[in-house]
Amino acid sequence: MSKHITQQVTKGVLILTINRPEKRNALTQDMYQALTDGLEQASKHDDVRAVLIQGSSSCFTAGNDLKDFQSIDQPPEKLPVVQFLRCLLDFDKPLIAAAAGAAVGIGTTLLLHCDLVYAAEDTRFQLPFTHLGLVPEAGSSLLLPQLVGYPRAAELLLLGDAFDAKTAKQMGMINQVLTNKELLPFAKQQAQRIAALPTEAIDASRKLLRQPRRKALRRTLEAELTCFFNALSSKESKRAIKAALKRVSGD
């Protein structure tokens, strides 16, 4: 496991915690690999019946580490981030998320794959792909319009403005808004509740819920990946990412 991804199993729940506070939990390829490893291990072990992905009570994730992304020197097929996205699509056990503070990029699109999502009052969601010369990922160009309707999805994905937890709840993106103090204990409790229910019934119910969109989601995910990595290598994106890094560094 990456030193920035910790895991703990309690009462049938694997808790994967993103822990890189000095970088607002921005995700590197090593961290994506660790998340994928955790999900794959959970899928194989009968004693794990649900997975909870969380950050701290003040920060979920600021999204991709842009410097790490700039240093990519291998084909997309081999990248841990790609493997993680495909793993999300195929994961066969209940997936719960607890978000607080920053939930940027993958920090928002990841939630679209979860069965239950809880957020702290201070959570700020954002899908800033176009700001970086990029396109949606993780199947969000399909999942988000299905969830919130095309007009709202277009606004979120094209303009890339941040929105708060109350708005996310109103749009149906999350299940409940809690205080920062309540968030992690409550999400853990809910994960343990679902883990304690009859496993075969939960598995069958999830399959029925997800089956109508499964094939279309796979096609969308692969199409997005092609567009995303084409965009990532463009001059437009390189300029936008360079400017974003400059703003972050304060230069």
mmCIF file of N, CA, C and O in Angstrom, residues 2-84:
data_model
loop_
_atom_site.group_PDB
_atom_site.id
_atom_site.type_symbol
_atom_site.label_atom_id
_atom_site.label_comp_id
_atom_site.label_asym_id
_atom_site.label_seq_id
_atom_site.Cartn_x
_atom_site.Cartn_y
_atom_site.Cartn_z
ATOM 1 N N SER A 2 0.367 2.313 -0.627
ATOM 2 C CA SER A 2 1.022 3.606 -0.549
ATOM 3 C C SER A 2 0.963 4.113 0.881
ATOM 4 O O SER A 2 0.013 3.853 1.610
ATOM 5 N N LYS A 3 1.974 4.860 1.289
ATOM 6 C CA LYS A 3 1.968 5.419 2.641
ATOM 7 C C LYS A 3 0.844 6.444 2.802
ATOM 8 O O LYS A 3 0.499 6.824 3.917
ATOM 9 N N HIS A 4 0.288 6.890 1.670
ATOM 10 C CA HIS A 4 -0.782 7.886 1.715
ATOM 11 C C HIS A 4 -2.176 7.262 1.629
ATOM 12 O O HIS A 4 -3.172 8.003 1.635
ATOM 13 N N ILE A 5 -2.253 5.942 1.532
ATOM 14 C CA ILE A 5 -3.534 5.234 1.561
ATOM 15 C C ILE A 5 -3.454 4.189 2.670
ATOM 16 O O ILE A 5 -2.648 3.270 2.601
ATOM 17 N N THR A 6 -4.262 4.347 3.681
ATOM 18 C CA THR A 6 -4.264 3.372 4.768
ATOM 19 C C THR A 6 -5.518 2.521 4.674
ATOM 20 O O THR A 6 -6.527 2.932 4.095
ATOM 21 N N GLN A 7 -5.439 1.323 5.245
ATOM 22 C CA GLN A 7 -6.620 0.462 5.223
ATOM 23 C C GLN A 7 -6.821 -0.218 6.563
ATOM 24 O O GLN A 7 -5.858 -0.537 7.274
ATOM 25 N N GLN A 8 -8.082 -0.420 6.876
ATOM 26 C CA GLN A 8 -8.465 -1.052 8.136
ATOM 27 C C GLN A 8 -9.762 -1.811 7.899
ATOM 28 O O GLN A 8 -10.672 -1.309 7.230
ATOM 29 N N VAL A 9 -9.849 -3.019 8.432
ATOM 30 C CA VAL A 9 -11.075 -3.807 8.334
ATOM 31 C C VAL A 9 -11.735 -3.852 9.704
ATOM 32 O O VAL A 9 -11.105 -4.209 10.701
ATOM 33 N N THR A 10 -13.000 -3.464 9.749
ATOM 34 C CA THR A 10 -13.740 -3.486 11.004
ATOM 35 C C THR A 10 -15.186 -3.874 10.733
ATOM 36 O O THR A 10 -15.860 -3.264 9.893
ATOM 37 N N LYS A 11 -15.647 -4.916 11.384
ATOM 38 C CA LYS A 11 -17.033 -5.389 11.276
ATOM 39 C C LYS A 11 -17.470 -5.553 9.829
ATOM 40 O O LYS A 11 -18.557 -5.118 9.423
ATOM 41 N N GLY A 12 -16.619 -6.200 9.027
ATOM 42 C CA GLY A 12 -16.964 -6.494 7.646
ATOM 43 C C GLY A 12 -16.760 -5.360 6.669
ATOM 44 O O GLY A 12 -17.091 -5.484 5.486
ATOM 45 N N VAL A 13 -16.192 -4.238 7.127
ATOM 46 C CA VAL A 13 -15.986 -3.068 6.268
ATOM 47 C C VAL A 13 -14.498 -2.781 6.102
ATOM 48 O O VAL A 13 -13.773 -2.649 7.102
ATOM 49 N N LEU A 14 -14.056 -2.697 4.869
ATOM 50 C CA LEU A 14 -12.702 -2.226 4.594
ATOM 51 C C LEU A 14 -12.751 -0.710 4.452
ATOM 52 O O LEU A 14 -13.471 -0.181 3.600
ATOM 53 N N ILE A 15 -12.010 -0.016 5.312
ATOM 54 C CA ILE A 15 -11.943 1.445 5.242
ATOM 55 C C ILE A 15 -10.644 1.847 4.564
ATOM 56 O O ILE A 15 -9.554 1.553 5.058
ATOM 57 N N LEU A 16 -10.772 2.486 3.411
ATOM 58 C CA LEU A 16 -9.620 3.016 2.674
ATOM 59 C C LEU A 16 -9.574 4.523 2.921
ATOM 60 O O LEU A 16 -10.512 5.244 2.558
ATOM 61 N N THR A 17 -8.499 4.979 3.558
ATOM 62 C CA THR A 17 -8.390 6.388 3.938
ATOM 63 C C THR A 17 -7.290 7.071 3.138
ATOM 64 O O THR A 17 -6.144 6.608 3.107
ATOM 65 N N ILE A 18 -7.654 8.165 2.487
ATOM 66 C CA ILE A 18 -6.683 8.987 1.758
ATOM 67 C C ILE A 18 -6.037 9.919 2.765
ATOM 68 O O ILE A 18 -6.724 10.700 3.429
ATOM 69 N N ASN A 19 -4.714 9.839 2.870
ATOM 70 C CA ASN A 19 -4.020 10.574 3.939
ATOM 71 C C ASN A 19 -2.762 11.245 3.393
ATOM 72 O O ASN A 19 -1.646 10.771 3.550
ATOM 73 N N ARG A 20 -2.969 12.373 2.751
ATOM 74 C CA ARG A 20 -1.862 13.192 2.241
ATOM 75 C C ARG A 20 -2.215 14.665 2.502
ATOM 76 O O ARG A 20 -2.382 15.445 1.565
ATOM 77 N N PRO A 21 -2.350 15.020 3.756
ATOM 78 C CA PRO A 21 -2.897 16.337 4.090
ATOM 79 C C PRO A 21 -2.076 17.509 3.574
ATOM 80 O O PRO A 21 -2.626 18.573 3.279
ATOM 81 N N GLU A 22 -0.761 17.315 3.461
ATOM 82 C CA GLU A 22 0.084 18.423 2.999
ATOM 83 C C GLU A 22 -0.201 18.814 1.552
ATOM 84 O O GLU A 22 0.158 19.906 1.111
ATOM 85 N N LYS A 23 -0.853 17.922 0.795
ATOM 86 C CA LYS A 23 -1.217 18.191 -0.602
ATOM 87 C C LYS A 23 -2.731 18.112 -0.798
ATOM 88 O O LYS A 23 -3.199 17.838 -1.884
ATOM 89 N N ARG A 24 -3.479 18.354 0.286
ATOM 90 C CA ARG A 24 -4.944 18.289 0.250
ATOM 91 C C ARG A 24 -5.432 16.961 -0.328
ATOM 92 O O ARG A 24 -6.404 16.887 -1.039
ATOM 93 N N ASN A 25 -4.700 15.906 -0.001
ATOM 94 C CA ASN A 25 -5.050 14.548 -0.421
ATOM 95 C C ASN A 25 -5.083 14.369 -1.940
ATOM 96 O O ASN A 25 -5.822 13.519 -2.466
ATOM 97 N N ALA A 26 -4.292 15.179 -2.657
ATOM 98 C CA ALA A 26 -4.194 15.009 -4.111
ATOM 99 C C ALA A 26 -3.644 13.622 -4.421
ATOM 100 O O ALA A 26 -2.738 13.123 -3.750
ATOM 101 N N LEU A 27 -4.184 13.008 -5.464
ATOM 102 C CA LEU A 27 -3.890 11.611 -5.764
ATOM 103 C C LEU A 27 -2.772 11.457 -6.787
ATOM 104 O O LEU A 27 -2.793 12.061 -7.860
ATOM 105 N N THR A 28 -1.805 10.617 -6.462
ATOM 106 C CA THR A 28 -0.717 10.249 -7.366
ATOM 107 C C THR A 28 -1.000 8.872 -7.950
ATOM 108 O O THR A 28 -1.908 8.162 -7.510
ATOM 109 N N GLN A 29 -0.174 8.465 -8.917
ATOM 110 C CA GLN A 29 -0.344 7.133 -9.507
ATOM 111 C C GLN A 29 -0.141 6.037 -8.453
ATOM 112 O O GLN A 29 -0.838 5.016 -8.462
ATOM 113 N N ASP A 30 0.790 6.241 -7.541
ATOM 114 C CA ASP A 30 1.000 5.254 -6.466
ATOM 115 C C ASP A 30 -0.244 5.127 -5.592
ATOM 116 O O ASP A 30 -0.596 4.025 -5.152
ATOM 117 N N MET A 31 -0.900 6.238 -5.356
ATOM 118 C CA MET A 31 -2.108 6.201 -4.530
ATOM 119 C C MET A 31 -3.258 5.521 -5.259
ATOM 120 O O MET A 31 -4.037 4.762 -4.657
ATOM 121 N N TYR A 32 -3.382 5.779 -6.553
ATOM 122 C CA TYR A 32 -4.393 5.074 -7.343
ATOM 123 C C TYR A 32 -4.149 3.564 -7.311
ATOM 124 O O TYR A 32 -5.084 2.776 -7.202
ATOM 125 N N GLN A 33 -2.885 3.177 -7.403
ATOM 126 C CA GLN A 33 -2.558 1.751 -7.363
ATOM 127 C C GLN A 33 -2.963 1.146 -6.020
ATOM 128 O O GLN A 33 -3.509 0.040 -5.970
ATOM 129 N N ALA A 34 -2.711 1.878 -4.956
ATOM 130 C CA ALA A 34 -3.063 1.386 -3.627
ATOM 131 C C ALA A 34 -4.576 1.265 -3.463
ATOM 132 O O ALA A 34 -5.073 0.306 -2.859
ATOM 133 N N LEU A 35 -5.321 2.217 -4.003
ATOM 134 C CA LEU A 35 -6.779 2.136 -3.945
ATOM 135 C C LEU A 35 -7.295 0.942 -4.738
ATOM 136 O O LEU A 35 -8.195 0.212 -4.282
ATOM 137 N N THR A 36 -6.723 0.733 -5.907
ATOM 138 C CA THR A 36 -7.117 -0.423 -6.724
ATOM 139 C C THR A 36 -6.801 -1.730 -6.014
ATOM 140 O O THR A 36 -7.630 -2.649 -5.987
ATOM 141 N N ASP A 37 -5.612 -1.806 -5.439
ATOM 142 C CA ASP A 37 -5.227 -3.019 -4.696
ATOM 143 C C ASP A 37 -6.216 -3.283 -3.558
ATOM 144 O O ASP A 37 -6.608 -4.426 -3.320
ATOM 145 N N GLY A 38 -6.612 -2.232 -2.870
ATOM 146 C CA GLY A 38 -7.556 -2.392 -1.766
ATOM 147 C C GLY A 38 -8.898 -2.914 -2.236
ATOM 148 O O GLY A 38 -9.477 -3.826 -1.621
ATOM 149 N N LEU A 39 -9.402 -2.358 -3.341
ATOM 150 C CA LEU A 39 -10.684 -2.814 -3.876
ATOM 151 C C LEU A 39 -10.602 -4.261 -4.364
ATOM 152 O O LEU A 39 -11.524 -5.060 -4.141
ATOM 153 N N GLU A 40 -9.519 -4.596 -5.024
ATOM 154 C CA GLU A 40 -9.366 -5.963 -5.536
ATOM 155 C C GLU A 40 -9.265 -6.969 -4.401
ATOM 156 O O GLU A 40 -9.836 -8.062 -4.472
ATOM 157 N N GLN A 41 -8.551 -6.613 -3.345
ATOM 158 C CA GLN A 41 -8.453 -7.499 -2.182
ATOM 159 C C GLN A 41 -9.811 -7.662 -1.511
ATOM 160 O O GLN A 41 -10.189 -8.763 -1.099
ATOM 161 N N ALA A 42 -10.550 -6.565 -1.409
ATOM 162 C CA ALA A 42 -11.883 -6.623 -0.801
ATOM 163 C C ALA A 42 -12.806 -7.536 -1.591
ATOM 164 O O ALA A 42 -13.606 -8.280 -1.015
ATOM 165 N N SER A 43 -12.689 -7.478 -2.908
ATOM 166 C CA SER A 43 -13.539 -8.301 -3.759
ATOM 167 C C SER A 43 -13.280 -9.783 -3.565
ATOM 168 O O SER A 43 -14.197 -10.605 -3.676
ATOM 169 N N LYS A 44 -12.048 -10.134 -3.227
ATOM 170 C CA LYS A 44 -11.661 -11.532 -3.108
ATOM 171 C C LYS A 44 -11.951 -12.135 -1.736
ATOM 172 O O LYS A 44 -11.988 -13.354 -1.597
ATOM 173 N N HIS A 45 -12.121 -11.301 -0.719
ATOM 174 C CA HIS A 45 -12.235 -11.805 0.648
ATOM 175 C C HIS A 45 -13.682 -11.744 1.144
ATOM 176 O O HIS A 45 -14.286 -10.668 1.186
ATOM 177 N N ASP A 46 -14.202 -12.886 1.531
ATOM 178 C CA ASP A 46 -15.592 -12.975 1.983
ATOM 179 C C ASP A 46 -15.834 -12.222 3.279
ATOM 180 O O ASP A 46 -16.973 -11.831 3.567
ATOM 181 N N ASP A 47 -14.777 -12.023 4.079
ATOM 182 C CA ASP A 47 -14.970 -11.328 5.353
ATOM 183 C C ASP A 47 -15.134 -9.820 5.167
ATOM 184 O O ASP A 47 -15.522 -9.109 6.093
ATOM 185 N N VAL A 48 -14.846 -9.324 3.953
ATOM 186 C CA VAL A 48 -15.094 -7.916 3.630
ATOM 187 C C VAL A 48 -16.379 -7.847 2.816
ATOM 188 O O VAL A 48 -16.473 -8.396 1.726
ATOM 189 N N ARG A 49 -17.376 -7.178 3.351
ATOM 190 C CA ARG A 49 -18.688 -7.144 2.698
ATOM 191 C C ARG A 49 -19.088 -5.737 2.233
ATOM 192 O O ARG A 49 -20.137 -5.565 1.617
ATOM 193 N N ALA A 50 -18.243 -4.755 2.524
ATOM 194 C CA ALA A 50 -18.471 -3.386 2.056
ATOM 195 C C ALA A 50 -17.162 -2.619 2.161
ATOM 196 O O ALA A 50 -16.264 -3.003 2.928
ATOM 197 N N VAL A 51 -17.049 -1.554 1.381
ATOM 198 C CA VAL A 51 -15.848 -0.711 1.411
ATOM 199 C C VAL A 51 -16.259 0.737 1.602
ATOM 200 O O VAL A 51 -17.199 1.230 0.970
ATOM 201 N N LEU A 52 -15.554 1.407 2.492
ATOM 202 C CA LEU A 52 -15.741 2.842 2.739
ATOM 203 C C LEU A 52 -14.482 3.574 2.300
ATOM 204 O O LEU A 52 -13.382 3.253 2.751
ATOM 205 N N ILE A 53 -14.642 4.539 1.394
ATOM 206 C CA ILE A 53 -13.526 5.390 0.969
ATOM 207 C C ILE A 53 -13.715 6.764 1.611
ATOM 208 O O ILE A 53 -14.782 7.377 1.484
ATOM 209 N N GLN A 54 -12.685 7.235 2.280
ATOM 210 C CA GLN A 54 -12.787 8.511 2.989
ATOM 211 C C GLN A 54 -11.449 9.239 2.954
ATOM 212 O O GLN A 54 -10.402 8.657 2.687
ATOM 213 N N GLY A 55 -11.510 10.530 3.248
ATOM 214 C CA GLY A 55 -10.298 11.296 3.509
ATOM 215 C C GLY A 55 -10.288 11.583 4.998
ATOM 216 O O GLY A 55 -10.619 10.720 5.809
ATOM 217 N N SER A 56 -9.968 12.804 5.345
ATOM 218 C CA SER A 56 -10.074 13.216 6.746
ATOM 219 C C SER A 56 -11.426 13.884 6.956
ATOM 220 O O SER A 56 -12.213 14.042 6.017
ATOM 221 N N SER A 57 -11.691 14.327 8.159
ATOM 222 C CA SER A 57 -12.944 15.021 8.441
ATOM 223 C C SER A 57 -12.952 16.442 7.888
ATOM 224 O O SER A 57 -13.964 17.141 7.968
ATOM 225 N N SER A 58 -11.818 16.858 7.288
ATOM 226 C CA SER A 58 -11.746 18.206 6.729
ATOM 227 C C SER A 58 -11.375 18.235 5.251
ATOM 228 O O SER A 58 -11.443 19.286 4.619
ATOM 229 N N CYS A 59 -10.987 17.088 4.683
ATOM 230 C CA CYS A 59 -10.602 17.070 3.260
ATOM 231 C C CYS A 59 -10.743 15.668 2.678
ATOM 232 O O CYS A 59 -10.192 14.710 3.224
ATOM 233 N N PHE A 60 -11.477 15.566 1.583
ATOM 234 C CA PHE A 60 -11.601 14.294 0.863
ATOM 235 C C PHE A 60 -10.425 14.166 -0.100
ATOM 236 O O PHE A 60 -9.450 13.504 0.178
ATOM 237 N N THR A 61 -10.474 14.842 -1.231
ATOM 238 C CA THR A 61 -9.313 14.889 -2.124
ATOM 239 C C THR A 61 -9.421 16.075 -3.077
ATOM 240 O O THR A 61 -10.511 16.389 -3.582
ATOM 241 N N ALA A 62 -8.292 16.709 -3.330
ATOM 242 C CA ALA A 62 -8.213 17.819 -4.277
ATOM 243 C C ALA A 62 -8.098 17.322 -5.715
ATOM 244 O O ALA A 62 -7.877 18.110 -6.628
ATOM 245 N N GLY A 63 -8.244 15.999 -5.923
ATOM 246 C CA GLY A 63 -8.199 15.447 -7.272
ATOM 247 C C GLY A 63 -6.813 14.958 -7.645
ATOM 248 O O GLY A 63 -5.993 14.627 -6.786
ATOM 249 N N ASN A 64 -6.561 14.915 -8.935
ATOM 250 C CA ASN A 64 -5.256 14.447 -9.405
ATOM 251 C C ASN A 64 -4.140 15.407 -9.011
ATOM 252 O O ASN A 64 -4.311 16.626 -9.072
ATOM 253 N N ASP A 65 -3.023 14.837 -8.616
ATOM 254 C CA ASP A 65 -1.812 15.630 -8.407
ATOM 255 C C ASP A 65 -1.303 16.031 -9.789
ATOM 256 O O ASP A 65 -0.848 15.179 -10.562
ATOM 257 N N LEU A 66 -1.403 17.314 -10.129
ATOM 258 C CA LEU A 66 -1.093 17.756 -11.486
ATOM 259 C C LEU A 66 0.377 17.558 -11.849
ATOM 260 O O LEU A 66 0.703 17.234 -12.989
ATOM 261 N N LYS A 67 1.259 17.746 -10.890
ATOM 262 C CA LYS A 67 2.682 17.513 -11.167
ATOM 263 C C LYS A 67 2.931 16.043 -11.484
ATOM 264 O O LYS A 67 3.694 15.700 -12.395
ATOM 265 N N ASP A 68 2.298 15.163 -10.726
ATOM 266 C CA ASP A 68 2.411 13.731 -10.975
ATOM 267 C C ASP A 68 1.860 13.398 -12.352
ATOM 268 O O ASP A 68 2.441 12.593 -13.095
ATOM 269 N N PHE A 69 0.753 14.019 -12.715
ATOM 270 C CA PHE A 69 0.137 13.761 -14.017
ATOM 271 C C PHE A 69 1.049 14.213 -15.149
ATOM 272 O O PHE A 69 1.131 13.566 -16.196
ATOM 273 N N GLN A 70 1.734 15.331 -14.939
ATOM 274 C CA GLN A 70 2.638 15.840 -15.971
ATOM 275 C C GLN A 70 3.817 14.909 -16.226
ATOM 276 O O GLN A 70 4.419 14.920 -17.303
ATOM 277 N N SER A 71 4.170 14.107 -15.230
ATOM 278 C CA SER A 71 5.345 13.232 -15.349
ATOM 279 C C SER A 71 5.024 11.866 -15.934
ATOM 280 O O SER A 71 5.896 11.006 -16.015
ATOM 281 N N ILE A 72 3.774 11.646 -16.355
ATOM 282 C CA ILE A 72 3.386 10.355 -16.938
ATOM 283 C C ILE A 72 4.222 10.059 -18.165
ATOM 284 O O ILE A 72 4.338 10.881 -19.081
ATOM 285 N N ASP A 73 4.826 8.868 -18.187
ATOM 286 C CA ASP A 73 5.677 8.490 -19.312
ATOM 287 C C ASP A 73 5.399 7.063 -19.775
ATOM 288 O O ASP A 73 6.288 6.384 -20.286
ATOM 289 N N GLN A 74 4.170 6.598 -19.582
ATOM 290 C CA GLN A 74 3.798 5.257 -20.023
ATOM 291 C C GLN A 74 2.439 5.300 -20.693
ATOM 292 O O GLN A 74 1.674 6.247 -20.502
ATOM 293 N N PRO A 75 2.104 4.283 -21.497
ATOM 294 C CA PRO A 75 0.815 4.263 -22.194
ATOM 295 C C PRO A 75 -0.345 4.296 -21.205
ATOM 296 O O PRO A 75 -0.250 3.720 -20.111
ATOM 297 N N PRO A 76 -1.443 4.958 -21.557
ATOM 298 C CA PRO A 76 -2.598 5.039 -20.657
ATOM 299 C C PRO A 76 -3.060 3.687 -20.128
ATOM 300 O O PRO A 76 -3.470 3.586 -18.968
ATOM 301 N N GLU A 77 -3.001 2.660 -20.959
ATOM 302 C CA GLU A 77 -3.475 1.336 -20.556
ATOM 303 C C GLU A 77 -2.770 0.830 -19.302
ATOM 304 O O GLU A 77 -3.328 0.052 -18.541
ATOM 305 N N LYS A 78 -1.538 1.260 -19.095
ATOM 306 C CA LYS A 78 -0.746 0.760 -17.970
ATOM 307 C C LYS A 78 -0.819 1.650 -16.740
ATOM 308 O O LYS A 78 -0.257 1.314 -15.693
ATOM 309 N N LEU A 79 -1.508 2.766 -16.853
ATOM 310 C CA LEU A 79 -1.532 3.719 -15.753
ATOM 311 C C LEU A 79 -2.443 3.242 -14.617
ATOM 312 O O LEU A 79 -3.566 2.787 -14.853
ATOM 313 N N PRO A 80 -1.997 3.370 -13.377
ATOM 314 C CA PRO A 80 -2.844 3.004 -12.229
ATOM 315 C C PRO A 80 -4.180 3.734 -12.193
ATOM 316 O O PRO A 80 -5.179 3.157 -11.783
ATOM 317 N N VAL A 81 -4.226 4.992 -12.637
ATOM 318 C CA VAL A 81 -5.489 5.714 -12.618
ATOM 319 C C VAL A 81 -6.504 5.050 -13.538
ATOM 320 O O VAL A 81 -7.699 4.961 -13.209
ATOM 321 N N VAL A 82 -6.059 4.550 -14.663
ATOM 322 C CA VAL A 82 -6.965 3.865 -15.595
ATOM 323 C C VAL A 82 -7.462 2.561 -14.989
ATOM 324 O O VAL A 82 -8.648 2.224 -15.068
ATOM 325 N N GLN A 83 -6.556 1.835 -14.354
ATOM 326 C CA GLN A 83 -6.943 0.583 -13.705
ATOM 327 C C GLN A 83 -7.935 0.839 -12.573
ATOM 328 O O GLN A 83 -8.876 0.067 -12.365
ATOM 329 N N PHE A 84 -7.732 1.941 -11.854
ATOM 330 C CA PHE A 84 -8.648 2.283 -10.769
ATOM 331 C C PHE A 84 -10.051 2.567 -11.294
ATOM 332 O O PHE A 84 -11.052 2.096 -10.740
#
